[in-house]
Tab-separated table of C-alpha atoms in Angstrom:
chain	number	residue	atom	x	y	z
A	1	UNK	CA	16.739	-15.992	-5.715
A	2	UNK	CA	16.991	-12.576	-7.082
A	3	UNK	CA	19.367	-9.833	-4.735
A	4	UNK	CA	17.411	-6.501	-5.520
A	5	UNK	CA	18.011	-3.095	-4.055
A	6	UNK	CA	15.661	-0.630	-3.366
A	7	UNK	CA	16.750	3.261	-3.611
A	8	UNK	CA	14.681	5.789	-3.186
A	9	UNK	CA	16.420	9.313	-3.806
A	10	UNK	CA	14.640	12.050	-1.560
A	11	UNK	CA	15.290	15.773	-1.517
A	12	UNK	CA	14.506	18.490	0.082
A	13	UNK	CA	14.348	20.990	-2.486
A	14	UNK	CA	11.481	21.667	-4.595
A	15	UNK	CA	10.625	24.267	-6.889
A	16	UNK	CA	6.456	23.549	-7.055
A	17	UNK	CA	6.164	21.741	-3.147
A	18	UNK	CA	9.205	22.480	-1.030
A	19	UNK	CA	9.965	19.521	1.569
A	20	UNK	CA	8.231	17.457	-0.234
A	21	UNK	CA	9.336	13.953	1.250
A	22	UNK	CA	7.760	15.517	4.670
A	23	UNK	CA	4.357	16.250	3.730
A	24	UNK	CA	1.900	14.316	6.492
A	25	UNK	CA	-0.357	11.747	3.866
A	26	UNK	CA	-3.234	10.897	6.412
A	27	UNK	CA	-0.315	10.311	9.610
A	28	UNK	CA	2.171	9.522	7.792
A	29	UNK	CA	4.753	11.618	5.414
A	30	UNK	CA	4.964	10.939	1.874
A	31	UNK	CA	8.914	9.154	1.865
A	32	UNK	CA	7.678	6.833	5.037
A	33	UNK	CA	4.531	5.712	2.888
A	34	UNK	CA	7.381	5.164	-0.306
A	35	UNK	CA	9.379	2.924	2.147
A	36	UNK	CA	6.636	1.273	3.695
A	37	UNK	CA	5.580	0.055	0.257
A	38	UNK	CA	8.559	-0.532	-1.177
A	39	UNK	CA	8.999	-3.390	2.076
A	40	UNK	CA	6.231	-4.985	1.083
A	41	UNK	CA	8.194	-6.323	-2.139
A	42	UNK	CA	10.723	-9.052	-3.009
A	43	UNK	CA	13.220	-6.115	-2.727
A	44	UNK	CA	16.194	-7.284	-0.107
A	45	UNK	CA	16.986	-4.238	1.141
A	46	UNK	CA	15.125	-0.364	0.731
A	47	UNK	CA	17.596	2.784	1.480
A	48	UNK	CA	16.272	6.315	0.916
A	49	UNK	CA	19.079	8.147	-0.577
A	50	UNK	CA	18.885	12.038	0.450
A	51	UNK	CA	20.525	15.260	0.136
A	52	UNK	CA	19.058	17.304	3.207
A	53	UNK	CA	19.284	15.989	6.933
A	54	UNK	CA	15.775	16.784	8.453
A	55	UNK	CA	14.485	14.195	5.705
A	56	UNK	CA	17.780	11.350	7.228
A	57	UNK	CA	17.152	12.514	10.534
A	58	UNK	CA	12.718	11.554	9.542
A	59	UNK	CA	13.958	8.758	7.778
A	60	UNK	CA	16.131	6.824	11.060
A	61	UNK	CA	12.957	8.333	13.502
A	62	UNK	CA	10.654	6.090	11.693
A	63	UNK	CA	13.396	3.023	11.449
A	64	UNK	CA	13.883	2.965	8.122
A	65	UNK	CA	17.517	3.024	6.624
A	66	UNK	CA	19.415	6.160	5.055
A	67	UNK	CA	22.061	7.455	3.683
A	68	UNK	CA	22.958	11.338	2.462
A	69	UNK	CA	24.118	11.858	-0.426
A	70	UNK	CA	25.368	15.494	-2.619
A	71	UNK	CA	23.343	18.108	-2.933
A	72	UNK	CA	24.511	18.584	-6.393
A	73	UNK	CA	23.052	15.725	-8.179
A	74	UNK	CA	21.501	16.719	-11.797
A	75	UNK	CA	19.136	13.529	-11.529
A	76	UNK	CA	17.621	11.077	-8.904
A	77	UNK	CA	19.551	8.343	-11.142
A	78	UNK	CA	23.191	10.159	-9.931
A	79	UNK	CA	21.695	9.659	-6.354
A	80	UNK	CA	20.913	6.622	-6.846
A	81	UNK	CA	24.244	5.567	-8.170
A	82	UNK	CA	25.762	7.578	-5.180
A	83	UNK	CA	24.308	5.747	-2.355
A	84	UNK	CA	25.010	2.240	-4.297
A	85	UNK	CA	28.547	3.862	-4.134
A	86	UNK	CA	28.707	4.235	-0.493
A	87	UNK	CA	26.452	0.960	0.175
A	88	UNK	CA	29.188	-0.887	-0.873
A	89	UNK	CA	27.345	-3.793	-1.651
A	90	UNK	CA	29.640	-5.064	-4.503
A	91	UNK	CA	28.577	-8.378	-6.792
A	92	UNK	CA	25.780	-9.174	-4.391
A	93	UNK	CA	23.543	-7.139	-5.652
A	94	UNK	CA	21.615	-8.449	-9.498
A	95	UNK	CA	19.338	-5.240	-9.866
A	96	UNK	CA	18.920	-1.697	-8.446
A	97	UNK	CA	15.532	-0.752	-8.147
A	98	UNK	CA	15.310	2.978	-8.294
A	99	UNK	CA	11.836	4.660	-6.427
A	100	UNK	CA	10.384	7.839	-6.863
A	101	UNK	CA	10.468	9.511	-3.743
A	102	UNK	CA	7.067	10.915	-4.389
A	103	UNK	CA	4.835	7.722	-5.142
A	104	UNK	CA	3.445	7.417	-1.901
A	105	UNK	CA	1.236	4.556	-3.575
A	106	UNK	CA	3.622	2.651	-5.866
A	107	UNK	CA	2.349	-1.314	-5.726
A	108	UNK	CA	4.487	-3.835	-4.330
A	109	UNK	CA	3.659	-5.913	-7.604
A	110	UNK	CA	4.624	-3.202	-9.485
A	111	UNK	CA	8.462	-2.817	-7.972
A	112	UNK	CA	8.643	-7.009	-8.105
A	113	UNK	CA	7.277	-7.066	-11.947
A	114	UNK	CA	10.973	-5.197	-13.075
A	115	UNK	CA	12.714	-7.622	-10.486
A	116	UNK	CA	11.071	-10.671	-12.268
A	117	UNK	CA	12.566	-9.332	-15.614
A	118	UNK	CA	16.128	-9.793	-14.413
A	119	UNK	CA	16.141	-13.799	-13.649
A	120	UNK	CA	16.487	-13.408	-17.949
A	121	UNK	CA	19.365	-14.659	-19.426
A	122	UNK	CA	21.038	-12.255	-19.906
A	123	UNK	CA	19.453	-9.395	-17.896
A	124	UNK	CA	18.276	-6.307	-19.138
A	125	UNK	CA	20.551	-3.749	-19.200
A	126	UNK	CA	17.841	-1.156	-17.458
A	127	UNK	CA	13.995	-1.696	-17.079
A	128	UNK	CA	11.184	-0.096	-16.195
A	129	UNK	CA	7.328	0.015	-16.339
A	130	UNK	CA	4.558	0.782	-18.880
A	131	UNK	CA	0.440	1.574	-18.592
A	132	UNK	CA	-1.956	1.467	-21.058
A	133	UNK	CA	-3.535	4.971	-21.762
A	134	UNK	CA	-7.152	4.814	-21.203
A	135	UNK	CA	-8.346	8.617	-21.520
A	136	UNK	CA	-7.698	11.114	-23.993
A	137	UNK	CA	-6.725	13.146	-21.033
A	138	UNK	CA	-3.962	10.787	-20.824
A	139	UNK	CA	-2.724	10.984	-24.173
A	140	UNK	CA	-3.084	14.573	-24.553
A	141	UNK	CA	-0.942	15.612	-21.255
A	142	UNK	CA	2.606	16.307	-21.667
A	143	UNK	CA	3.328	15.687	-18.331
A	144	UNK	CA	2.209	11.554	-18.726
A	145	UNK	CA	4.891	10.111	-21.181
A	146	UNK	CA	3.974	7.891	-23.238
A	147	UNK	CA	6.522	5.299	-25.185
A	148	UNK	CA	6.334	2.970	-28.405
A	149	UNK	CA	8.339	-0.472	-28.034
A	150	UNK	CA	9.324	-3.260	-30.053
A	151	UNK	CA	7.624	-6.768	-30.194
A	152	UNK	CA	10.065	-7.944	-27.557
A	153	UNK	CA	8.865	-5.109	-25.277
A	154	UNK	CA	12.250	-3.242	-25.778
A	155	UNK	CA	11.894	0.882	-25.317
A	156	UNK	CA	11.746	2.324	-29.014
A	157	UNK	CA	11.490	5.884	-27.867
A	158	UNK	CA	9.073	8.329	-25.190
A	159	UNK	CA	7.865	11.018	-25.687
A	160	UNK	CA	5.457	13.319	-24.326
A	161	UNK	CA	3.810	13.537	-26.998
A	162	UNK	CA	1.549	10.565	-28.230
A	163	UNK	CA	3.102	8.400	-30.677
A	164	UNK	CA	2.521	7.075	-32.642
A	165	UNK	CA	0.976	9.534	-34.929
A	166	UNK	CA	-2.102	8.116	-36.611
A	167	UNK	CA	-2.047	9.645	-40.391
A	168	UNK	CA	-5.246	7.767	-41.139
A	169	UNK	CA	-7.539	8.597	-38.505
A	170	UNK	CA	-8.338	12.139	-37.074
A	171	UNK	CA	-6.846	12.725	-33.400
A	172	UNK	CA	-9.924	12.311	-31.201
A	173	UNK	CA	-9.860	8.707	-32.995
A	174	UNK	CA	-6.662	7.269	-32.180
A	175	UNK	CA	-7.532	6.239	-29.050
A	176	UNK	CA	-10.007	4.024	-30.756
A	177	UNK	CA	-7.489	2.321	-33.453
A	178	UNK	CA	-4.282	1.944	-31.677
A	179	UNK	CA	-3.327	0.454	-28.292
A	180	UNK	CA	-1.042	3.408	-26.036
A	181	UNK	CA	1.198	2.969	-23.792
A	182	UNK	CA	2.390	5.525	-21.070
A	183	UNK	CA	5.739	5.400	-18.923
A	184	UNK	CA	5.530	4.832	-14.962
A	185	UNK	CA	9.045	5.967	-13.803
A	186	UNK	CA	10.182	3.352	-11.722
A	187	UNK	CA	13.712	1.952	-12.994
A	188	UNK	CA	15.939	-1.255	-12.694
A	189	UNK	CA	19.165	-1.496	-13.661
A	190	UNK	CA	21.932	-3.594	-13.440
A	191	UNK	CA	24.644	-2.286	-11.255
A	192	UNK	CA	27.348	-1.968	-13.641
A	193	UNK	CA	24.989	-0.694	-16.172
A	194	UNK	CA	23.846	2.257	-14.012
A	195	UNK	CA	27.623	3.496	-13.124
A	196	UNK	CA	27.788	3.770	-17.521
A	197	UNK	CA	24.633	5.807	-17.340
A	198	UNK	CA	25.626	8.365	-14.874
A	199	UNK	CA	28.455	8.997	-16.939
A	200	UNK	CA	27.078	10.174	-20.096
A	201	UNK	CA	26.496	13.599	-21.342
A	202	UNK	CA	23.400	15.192	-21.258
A	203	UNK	CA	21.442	13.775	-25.120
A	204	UNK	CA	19.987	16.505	-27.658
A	205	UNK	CA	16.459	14.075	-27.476
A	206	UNK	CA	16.737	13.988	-23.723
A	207	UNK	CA	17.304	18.150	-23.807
A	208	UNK	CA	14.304	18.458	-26.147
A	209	UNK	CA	11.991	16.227	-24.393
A	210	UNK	CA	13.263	16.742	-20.945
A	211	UNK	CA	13.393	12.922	-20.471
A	212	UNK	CA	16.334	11.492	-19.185
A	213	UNK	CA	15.905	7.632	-20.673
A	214	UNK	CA	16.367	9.101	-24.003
A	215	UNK	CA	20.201	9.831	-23.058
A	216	UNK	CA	20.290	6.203	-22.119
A	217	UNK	CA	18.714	5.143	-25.929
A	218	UNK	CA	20.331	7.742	-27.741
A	219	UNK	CA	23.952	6.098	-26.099
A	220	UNK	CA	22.915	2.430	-27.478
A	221	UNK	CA	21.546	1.457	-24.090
A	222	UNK	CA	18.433	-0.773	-24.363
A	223	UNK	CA	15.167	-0.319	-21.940
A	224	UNK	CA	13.186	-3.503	-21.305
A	225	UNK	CA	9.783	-2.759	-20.784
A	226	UNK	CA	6.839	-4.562	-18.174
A	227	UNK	CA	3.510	-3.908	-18.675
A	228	UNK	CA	1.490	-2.949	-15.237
A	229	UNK	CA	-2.620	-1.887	-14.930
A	230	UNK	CA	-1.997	-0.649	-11.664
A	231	UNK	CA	-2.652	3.524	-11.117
A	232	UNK	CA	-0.130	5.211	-8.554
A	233	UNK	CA	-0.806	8.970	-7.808
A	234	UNK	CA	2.874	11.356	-8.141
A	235	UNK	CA	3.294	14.048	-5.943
A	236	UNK	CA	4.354	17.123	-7.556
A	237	UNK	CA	1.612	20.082	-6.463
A	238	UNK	CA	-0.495	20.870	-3.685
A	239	UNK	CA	-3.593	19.957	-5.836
A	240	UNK	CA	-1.634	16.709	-5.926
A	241	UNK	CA	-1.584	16.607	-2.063
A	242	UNK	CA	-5.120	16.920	-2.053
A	243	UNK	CA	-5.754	14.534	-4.509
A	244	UNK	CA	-3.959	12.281	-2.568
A	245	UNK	CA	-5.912	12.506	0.780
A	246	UNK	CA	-9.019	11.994	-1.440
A	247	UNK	CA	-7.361	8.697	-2.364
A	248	UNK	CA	-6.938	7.609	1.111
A	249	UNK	CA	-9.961	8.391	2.283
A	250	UNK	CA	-11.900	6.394	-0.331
């Protein structure tokens, strides 16, 4: 039996939807809806990791478990890594499942799919979880990455542009004569795999695409990929507030 950790890193701060974590989602905030989720897994154990103590004082008022972490973290992976840190877990732990802190509506069976993938031997290093792109709207929007991988499902590259390109076929056709794939953000890693990661310097591909898992490919690091059909809804914007009400109430 697998020992998985959920963290979900949580802050405050947010350029486009400040307090995000604390927006009400049909009675409940957007971080409790993450947890709740998340404990519906085969994950062990799910701590929000957070840099702001309205969203740990939230976070205990609804029972979940907490811990606070810098303010100064460049990424939710260096948050992540930080509350491992002060967990303190050791060896027990085979895989650290790191959460968005804005997917009020990740799946369960999404979160256990990248568990599965490390009772492998060996392990992945880090995993995470691809979509099939269905609409050109899809394809077309940089903010939907989309990823190319190898016939063992290993990460080749993302982008947010879609790849690959299709010299044979106008645009409006690929669609038709290739099979997509777009990133869901939801990580795995193994422990000792993400203290190497949060060490690195920031990647020229990583700068140009603003994508942090092209640091971890351009360092030799490989990504395993699983392949989901399941939709989740990100919170970034107030339209994406409202689009997520919509959701709830349908």
């Amino acid at each position: 039996m697998l020992n998985a950790l959920g963290i979900i890193p949580a802050r405050y701060a947010s350029s486009r939807l400040p307090g995000k974590p604390l927006i009400d989602l049909g009675g409940q905030s957007i971080i409790q809806r993450v947890v709740a989720q998340a404990q519906q897994s085969s994950l062990g154990r799910v701590v929000v990791a957070t840099d702001d103590e309205r969203i740990q004082r939230h976070v205990l008022g609804f029972g979940g478990e907490v811990v606070l972490t810098s303010p100064d973290h460049p990424s939710g992976t260096d948050r992540v890594f930080e509350a491992y840190q002060q967990l303190d877990l050791g060896a027990e732990v085979d895989c650290v499942v790191n959460i968005q802190g804005d997917e009020p509506f990740v799946q369960p069976a999404q979160i256990d799919a990248l568990v599965q993938l490390f009772a492998a031997t060996p392990p992945p290093q880090i995993a995470t979880l691809v979509k099939p792109v269905l609409t050109e709207e899809e394809l077309r929007s940089p903010h939907l990455p989309k990823v190319v991988i190898d016939q063992r499902g290993q990460a080749l590259y993302f982008s947010r542009h879609p790849l690959p390109y299709q010299r044979q076929h106008a645009p409006e056709q690929w669609l038709a004569h290739h099979r997509y794939l777009r990133h869901i953000g939801l990580y795995a890693y193994r422990p000792d795999i993400l203290e190497q990661i949060t060490r690195l310097p920031p990647s020229p591909l990583e700068i140009a695409e603003s994508l942090e898992q092209l640091r971890w490919l351009e360092h030799g690091f490989r990504i395993q990929t699983a392949e989901t059909t399941l939709e989740t809804i990100g919170i970034d914007t107030p339209d994406d507030v409202t689009r997520a009400l919509q959701f709830l109430r349908t």
